[in-house]
Short mmCIF file of C-alpha atoms in Angstrom, two decimals:
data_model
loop_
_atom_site.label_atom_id
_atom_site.label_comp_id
_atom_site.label_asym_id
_atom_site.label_seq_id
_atom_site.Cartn_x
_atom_site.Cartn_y
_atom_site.Cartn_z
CA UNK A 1 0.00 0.00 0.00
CA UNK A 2 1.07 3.30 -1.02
CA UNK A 3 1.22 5.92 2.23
CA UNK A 4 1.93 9.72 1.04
CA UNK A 5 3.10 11.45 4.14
CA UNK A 6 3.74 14.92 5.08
CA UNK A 7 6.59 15.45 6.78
CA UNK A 8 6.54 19.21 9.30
CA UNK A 9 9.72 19.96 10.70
CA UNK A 10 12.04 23.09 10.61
CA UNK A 11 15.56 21.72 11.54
CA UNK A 12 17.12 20.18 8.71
CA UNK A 13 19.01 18.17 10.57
CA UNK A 14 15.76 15.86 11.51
CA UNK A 15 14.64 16.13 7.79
CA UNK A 16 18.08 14.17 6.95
CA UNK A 17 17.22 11.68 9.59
CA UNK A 18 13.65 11.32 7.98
CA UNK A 19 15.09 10.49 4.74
CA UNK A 20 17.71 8.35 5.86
CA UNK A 21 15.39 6.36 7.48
CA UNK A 22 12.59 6.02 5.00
CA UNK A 23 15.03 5.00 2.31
CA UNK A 24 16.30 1.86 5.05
CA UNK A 25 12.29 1.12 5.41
CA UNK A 26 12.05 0.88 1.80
CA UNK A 27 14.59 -1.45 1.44
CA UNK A 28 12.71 -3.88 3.60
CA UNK A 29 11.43 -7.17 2.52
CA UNK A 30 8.67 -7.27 5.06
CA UNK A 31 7.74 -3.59 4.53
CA UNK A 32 3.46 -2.48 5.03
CA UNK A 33 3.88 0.46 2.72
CA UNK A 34 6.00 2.12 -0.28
CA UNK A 35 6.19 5.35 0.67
CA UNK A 36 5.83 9.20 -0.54
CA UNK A 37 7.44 11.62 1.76
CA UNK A 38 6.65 15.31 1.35
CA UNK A 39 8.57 18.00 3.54
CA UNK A 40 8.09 21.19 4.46
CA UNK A 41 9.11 23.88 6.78
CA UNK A 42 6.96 26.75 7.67
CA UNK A 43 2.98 26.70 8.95
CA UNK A 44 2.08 29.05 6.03
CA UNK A 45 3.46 26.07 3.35
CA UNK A 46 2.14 23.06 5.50
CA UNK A 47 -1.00 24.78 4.95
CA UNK A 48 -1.42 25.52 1.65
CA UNK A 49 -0.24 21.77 1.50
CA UNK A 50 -2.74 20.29 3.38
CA UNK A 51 -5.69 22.57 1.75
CA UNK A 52 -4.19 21.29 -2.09
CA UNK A 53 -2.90 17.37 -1.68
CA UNK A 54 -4.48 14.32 -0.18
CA UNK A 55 -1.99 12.65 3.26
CA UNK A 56 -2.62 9.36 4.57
CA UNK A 57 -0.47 10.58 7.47
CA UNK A 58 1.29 13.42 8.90
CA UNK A 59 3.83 13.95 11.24
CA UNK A 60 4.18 17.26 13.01
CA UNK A 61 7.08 19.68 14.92
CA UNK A 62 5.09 22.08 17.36
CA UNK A 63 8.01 25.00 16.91
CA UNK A 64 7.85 25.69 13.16
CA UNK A 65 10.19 27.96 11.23
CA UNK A 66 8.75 31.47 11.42
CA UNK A 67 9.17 34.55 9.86
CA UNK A 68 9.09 36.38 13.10
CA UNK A 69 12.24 35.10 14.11
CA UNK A 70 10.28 34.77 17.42
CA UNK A 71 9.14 30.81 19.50
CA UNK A 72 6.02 29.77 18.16
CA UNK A 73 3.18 26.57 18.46
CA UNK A 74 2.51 26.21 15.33
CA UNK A 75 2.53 23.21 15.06
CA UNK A 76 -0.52 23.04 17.52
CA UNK A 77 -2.48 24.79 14.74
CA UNK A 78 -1.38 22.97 12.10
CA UNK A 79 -2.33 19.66 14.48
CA UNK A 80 -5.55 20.98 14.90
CA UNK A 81 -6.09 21.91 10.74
CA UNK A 82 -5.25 18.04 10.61
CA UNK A 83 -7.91 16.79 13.13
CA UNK A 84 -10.41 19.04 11.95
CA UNK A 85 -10.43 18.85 8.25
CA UNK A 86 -9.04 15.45 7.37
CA UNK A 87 -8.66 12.16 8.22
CA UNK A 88 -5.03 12.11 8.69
CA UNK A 89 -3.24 10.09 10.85
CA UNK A 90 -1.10 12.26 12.44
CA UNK A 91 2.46 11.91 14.46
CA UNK A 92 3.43 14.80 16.84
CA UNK A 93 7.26 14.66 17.05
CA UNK A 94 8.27 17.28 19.36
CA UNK A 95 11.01 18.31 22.47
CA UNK A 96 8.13 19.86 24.39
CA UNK A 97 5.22 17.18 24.35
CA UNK A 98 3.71 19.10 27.25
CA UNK A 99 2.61 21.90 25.04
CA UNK A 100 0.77 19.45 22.49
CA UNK A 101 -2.99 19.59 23.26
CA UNK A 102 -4.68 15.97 22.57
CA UNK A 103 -7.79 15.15 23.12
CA UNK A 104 -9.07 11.73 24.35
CA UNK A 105 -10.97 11.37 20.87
CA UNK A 106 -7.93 11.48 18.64
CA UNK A 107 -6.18 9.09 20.35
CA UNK A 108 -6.99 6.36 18.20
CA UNK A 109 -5.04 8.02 15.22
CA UNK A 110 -2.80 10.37 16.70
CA UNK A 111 0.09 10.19 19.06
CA UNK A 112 2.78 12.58 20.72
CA UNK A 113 6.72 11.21 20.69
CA UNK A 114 8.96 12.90 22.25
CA UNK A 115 12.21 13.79 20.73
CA UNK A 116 15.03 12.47 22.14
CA UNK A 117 13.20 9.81 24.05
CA UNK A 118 12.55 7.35 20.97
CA UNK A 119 13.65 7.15 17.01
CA UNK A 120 11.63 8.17 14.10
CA UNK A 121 11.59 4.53 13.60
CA UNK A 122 8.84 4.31 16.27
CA UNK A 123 6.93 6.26 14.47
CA UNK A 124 7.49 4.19 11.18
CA UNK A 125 6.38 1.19 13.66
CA UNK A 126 2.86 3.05 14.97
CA UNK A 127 1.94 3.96 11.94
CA UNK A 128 2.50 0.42 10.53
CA UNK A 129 0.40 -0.68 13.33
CA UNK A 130 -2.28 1.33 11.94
CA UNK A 131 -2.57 -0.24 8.57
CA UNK A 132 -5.60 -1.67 8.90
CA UNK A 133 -7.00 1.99 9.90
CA UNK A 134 -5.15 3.63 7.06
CA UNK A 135 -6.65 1.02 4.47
CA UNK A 136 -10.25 1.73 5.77
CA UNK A 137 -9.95 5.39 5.21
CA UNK A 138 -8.52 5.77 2.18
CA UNK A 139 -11.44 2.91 0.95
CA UNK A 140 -13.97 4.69 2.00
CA UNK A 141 -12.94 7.87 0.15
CA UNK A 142 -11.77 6.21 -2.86
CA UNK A 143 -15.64 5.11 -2.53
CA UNK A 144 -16.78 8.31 -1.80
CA UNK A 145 -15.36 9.99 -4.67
CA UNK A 146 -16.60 7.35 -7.24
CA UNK A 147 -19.89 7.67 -5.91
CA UNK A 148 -20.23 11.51 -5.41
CA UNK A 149 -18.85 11.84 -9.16
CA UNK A 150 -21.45 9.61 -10.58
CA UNK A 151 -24.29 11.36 -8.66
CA UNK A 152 -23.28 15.33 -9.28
CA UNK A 153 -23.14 14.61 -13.22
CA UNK A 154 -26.37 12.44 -13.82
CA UNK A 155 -28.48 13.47 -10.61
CA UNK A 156 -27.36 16.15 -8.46
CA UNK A 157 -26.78 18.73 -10.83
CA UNK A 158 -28.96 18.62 -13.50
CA UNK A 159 -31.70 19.03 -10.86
CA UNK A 160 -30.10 21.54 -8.95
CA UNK A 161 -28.54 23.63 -12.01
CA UNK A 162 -31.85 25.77 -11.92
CA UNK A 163 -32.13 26.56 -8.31
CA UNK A 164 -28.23 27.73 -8.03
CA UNK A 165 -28.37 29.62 -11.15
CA UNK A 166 -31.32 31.65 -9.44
CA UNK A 167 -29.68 32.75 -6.28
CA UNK A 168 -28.66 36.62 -5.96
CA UNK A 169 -27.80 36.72 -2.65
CA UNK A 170 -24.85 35.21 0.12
CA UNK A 171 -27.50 33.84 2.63
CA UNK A 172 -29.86 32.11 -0.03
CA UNK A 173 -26.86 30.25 -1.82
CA UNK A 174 -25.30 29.09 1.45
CA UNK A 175 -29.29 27.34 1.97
CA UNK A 176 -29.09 25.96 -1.06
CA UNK A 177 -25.66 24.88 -0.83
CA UNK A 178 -26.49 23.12 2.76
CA UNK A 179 -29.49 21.15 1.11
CA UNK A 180 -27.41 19.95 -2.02
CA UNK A 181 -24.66 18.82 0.90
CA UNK A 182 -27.81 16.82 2.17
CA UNK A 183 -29.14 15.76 -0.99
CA UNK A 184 -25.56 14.47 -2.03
CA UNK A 185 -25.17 12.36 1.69
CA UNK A 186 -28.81 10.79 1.30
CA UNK A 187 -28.13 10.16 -2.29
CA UNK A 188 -24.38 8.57 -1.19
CA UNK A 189 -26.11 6.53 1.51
CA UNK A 190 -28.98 4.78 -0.56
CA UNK A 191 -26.27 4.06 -3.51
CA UNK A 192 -24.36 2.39 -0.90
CA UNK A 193 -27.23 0.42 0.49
CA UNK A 194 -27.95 -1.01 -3.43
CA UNK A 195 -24.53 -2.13 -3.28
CA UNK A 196 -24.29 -4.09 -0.43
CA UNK A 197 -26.27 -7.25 -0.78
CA UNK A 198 -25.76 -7.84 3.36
CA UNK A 199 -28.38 -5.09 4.30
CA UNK A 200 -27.15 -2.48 6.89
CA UNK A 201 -25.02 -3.22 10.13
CA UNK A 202 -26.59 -2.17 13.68
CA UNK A 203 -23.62 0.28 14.08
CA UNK A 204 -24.63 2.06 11.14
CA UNK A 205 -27.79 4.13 13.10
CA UNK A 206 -26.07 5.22 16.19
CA UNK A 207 -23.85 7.81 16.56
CA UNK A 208 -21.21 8.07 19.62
CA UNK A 209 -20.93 10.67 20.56
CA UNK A 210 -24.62 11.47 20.15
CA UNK A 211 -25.10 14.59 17.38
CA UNK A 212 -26.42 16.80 19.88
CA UNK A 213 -27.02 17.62 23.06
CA UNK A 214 -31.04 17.44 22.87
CA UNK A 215 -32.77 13.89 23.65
CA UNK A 216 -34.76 12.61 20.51
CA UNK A 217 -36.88 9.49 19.53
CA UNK A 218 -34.82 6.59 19.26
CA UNK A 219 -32.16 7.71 21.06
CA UNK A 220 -30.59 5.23 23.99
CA UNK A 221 -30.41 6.18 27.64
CA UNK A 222 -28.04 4.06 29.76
CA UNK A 223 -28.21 4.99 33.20
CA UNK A 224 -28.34 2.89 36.43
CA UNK A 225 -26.70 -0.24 34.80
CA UNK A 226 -29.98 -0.03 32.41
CA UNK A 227 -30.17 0.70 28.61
CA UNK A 228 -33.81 2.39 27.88
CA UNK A 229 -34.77 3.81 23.95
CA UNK A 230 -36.85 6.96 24.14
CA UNK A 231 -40.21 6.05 21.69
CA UNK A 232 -41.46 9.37 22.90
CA UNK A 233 -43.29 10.30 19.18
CA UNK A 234 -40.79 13.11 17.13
CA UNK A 235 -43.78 15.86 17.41
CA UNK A 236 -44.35 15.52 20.87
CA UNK A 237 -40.55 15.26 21.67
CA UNK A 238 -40.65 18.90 18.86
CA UNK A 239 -43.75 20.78 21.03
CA UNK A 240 -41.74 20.44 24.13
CA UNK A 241 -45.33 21.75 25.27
CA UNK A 242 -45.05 21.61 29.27
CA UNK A 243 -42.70 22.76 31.65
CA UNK A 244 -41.78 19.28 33.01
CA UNK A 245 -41.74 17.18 29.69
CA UNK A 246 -42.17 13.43 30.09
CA UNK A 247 -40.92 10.74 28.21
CA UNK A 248 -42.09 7.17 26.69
CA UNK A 249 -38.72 4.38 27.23
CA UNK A 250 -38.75 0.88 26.30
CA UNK A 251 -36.40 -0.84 29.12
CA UNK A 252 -33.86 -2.60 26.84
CA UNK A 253 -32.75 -6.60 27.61
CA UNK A 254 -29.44 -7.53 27.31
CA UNK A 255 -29.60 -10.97 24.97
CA UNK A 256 -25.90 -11.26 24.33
CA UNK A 257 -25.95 -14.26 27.29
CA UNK A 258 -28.60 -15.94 25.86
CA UNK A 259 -27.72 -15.23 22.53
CA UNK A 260 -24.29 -16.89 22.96
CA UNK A 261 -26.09 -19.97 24.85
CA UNK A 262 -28.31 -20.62 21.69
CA UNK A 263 -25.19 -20.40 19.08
CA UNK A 264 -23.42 -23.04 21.20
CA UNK A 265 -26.24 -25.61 21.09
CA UNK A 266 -26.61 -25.02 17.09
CA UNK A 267 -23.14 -25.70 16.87
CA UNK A 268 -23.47 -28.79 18.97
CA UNK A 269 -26.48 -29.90 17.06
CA UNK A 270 -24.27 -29.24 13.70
CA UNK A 271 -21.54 -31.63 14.93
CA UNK A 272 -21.24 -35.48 13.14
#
């Protein structure tokens, strides 16, 4: 698999290490990926880079070369850019890991090393260890793109030509942008549906974190060592009509136990 990564770092120094030690991982016969390296020095050029080329993974200096002359955290921001706005795996690789703000979310696909303490092999090694991430991602956008191409050109567009073209002002094109974004994802998900001949997967409908802060029908309530679903109807749960509103729950049974129990005695009853 091919892995493009960009490369942040000021001293030049480290950059020589980087190659060095890319062009030894390339060499080897057990090797996960062939890989693209792309360097740069400055937050104002790893910007523009991220914004104009695709990364499967990034790794990051916090002090960046500036034209201040002055300390700066960069880096942070360009960290953040990363989290935000792709799905990069990223790689902070800094002297001062105590100024690198990670939440608990990104941990799955982001890590701080500290310089000094480890070698930039390590980082080769994590982000080998996250193949099977890396794979997924870039999947589902290769998907993605296919799928949003086919629909803008026959679908999307040629219904939604007329209604852009009519739009004079900031505030009615950003409406009509937000319902072709919604058009496009409900179009994306019932292509995706069609193609899968398995039907959808439980994890598909539930979203943690939830989406919002507000309860809603269907959501799921564990409290108390209990799971409950609110079946509260959508316009009642809307009219939020009195002061103390009340909800409708369905107490949920765990059937995992039992579940496992039955599987066993099919497979028992399957044995010669």
């Amino acid at each position: 698999m091919e892995l493009d990564i960009l490369i942040i770092e000021d001293e030049q120094s480290i950059i020589d290490d980087w190659k060095e030690k890319i062009a030894f991982y390339s060499v080897e016969e057990e090797r996960v990926y062939t890989i693209q390296a792309t360097y740069t020095k400055s937050f104002a050029e790893a910007k523009r880079k991220l914004s104009s080329m695709k990364f499967h993974a990034a790794v990051v200096d916090i002090r960046l070369e500036s034209e201040r002359g002055k300390p700066n955290d960069d880096g942070n921001q360009i960290f953040e850019i990363i989290t935000d706005t792709t799905l990069t795996v990223a790689a902070v690789y800094t002297g001062e890991p105590e100024i690198v703000s990670l939440q608990k979310h990104q941990e799955q696909f982001a890590k701080v090393f500290r310089k000094g303490d480890g070698d930039i092999n390590e980082i080769l090694s994590w982000f080998d260890e996250r193949v099977t991430m890396i794979s997924a991602i870039n999947k589902v956008q290769s998907s993605f793109n296919i799928e949003m191409a086919k629909a803008f050109s026959r679908s999307i567009w040629p219904r939604w030509n007329h209604w852009v073209s009519e739009q004079v002002s900031d505030s009615a094109s950003s409406s009509t942008v937000a319902a072709l974004q919604r058009h496009m994802a409900t179009h994306l998900h019932a292509s995706f549906l069609l193609q899968d001949q398995h039907g959808a997967h439980p994890e598909e409908y539930f979203f943690i974190p939830p989406l919002q802060d507000s309860l809603d029908t269907g959501d799921i309530i564990y409290k108390d060592g209990n799971f409950d679903i609110i079946v509260t109807p959508r316009c009642d749960m809307v009219r939020e009509k009195r002061d103390h509103s009340t909800y409708q729950l369905v107490r949920l049974e765990d059937m995992s136990i039992k579940w496992r129990e039955l599987e066993s005695k099919l497979g028992a009853a399957d044995s010669p």
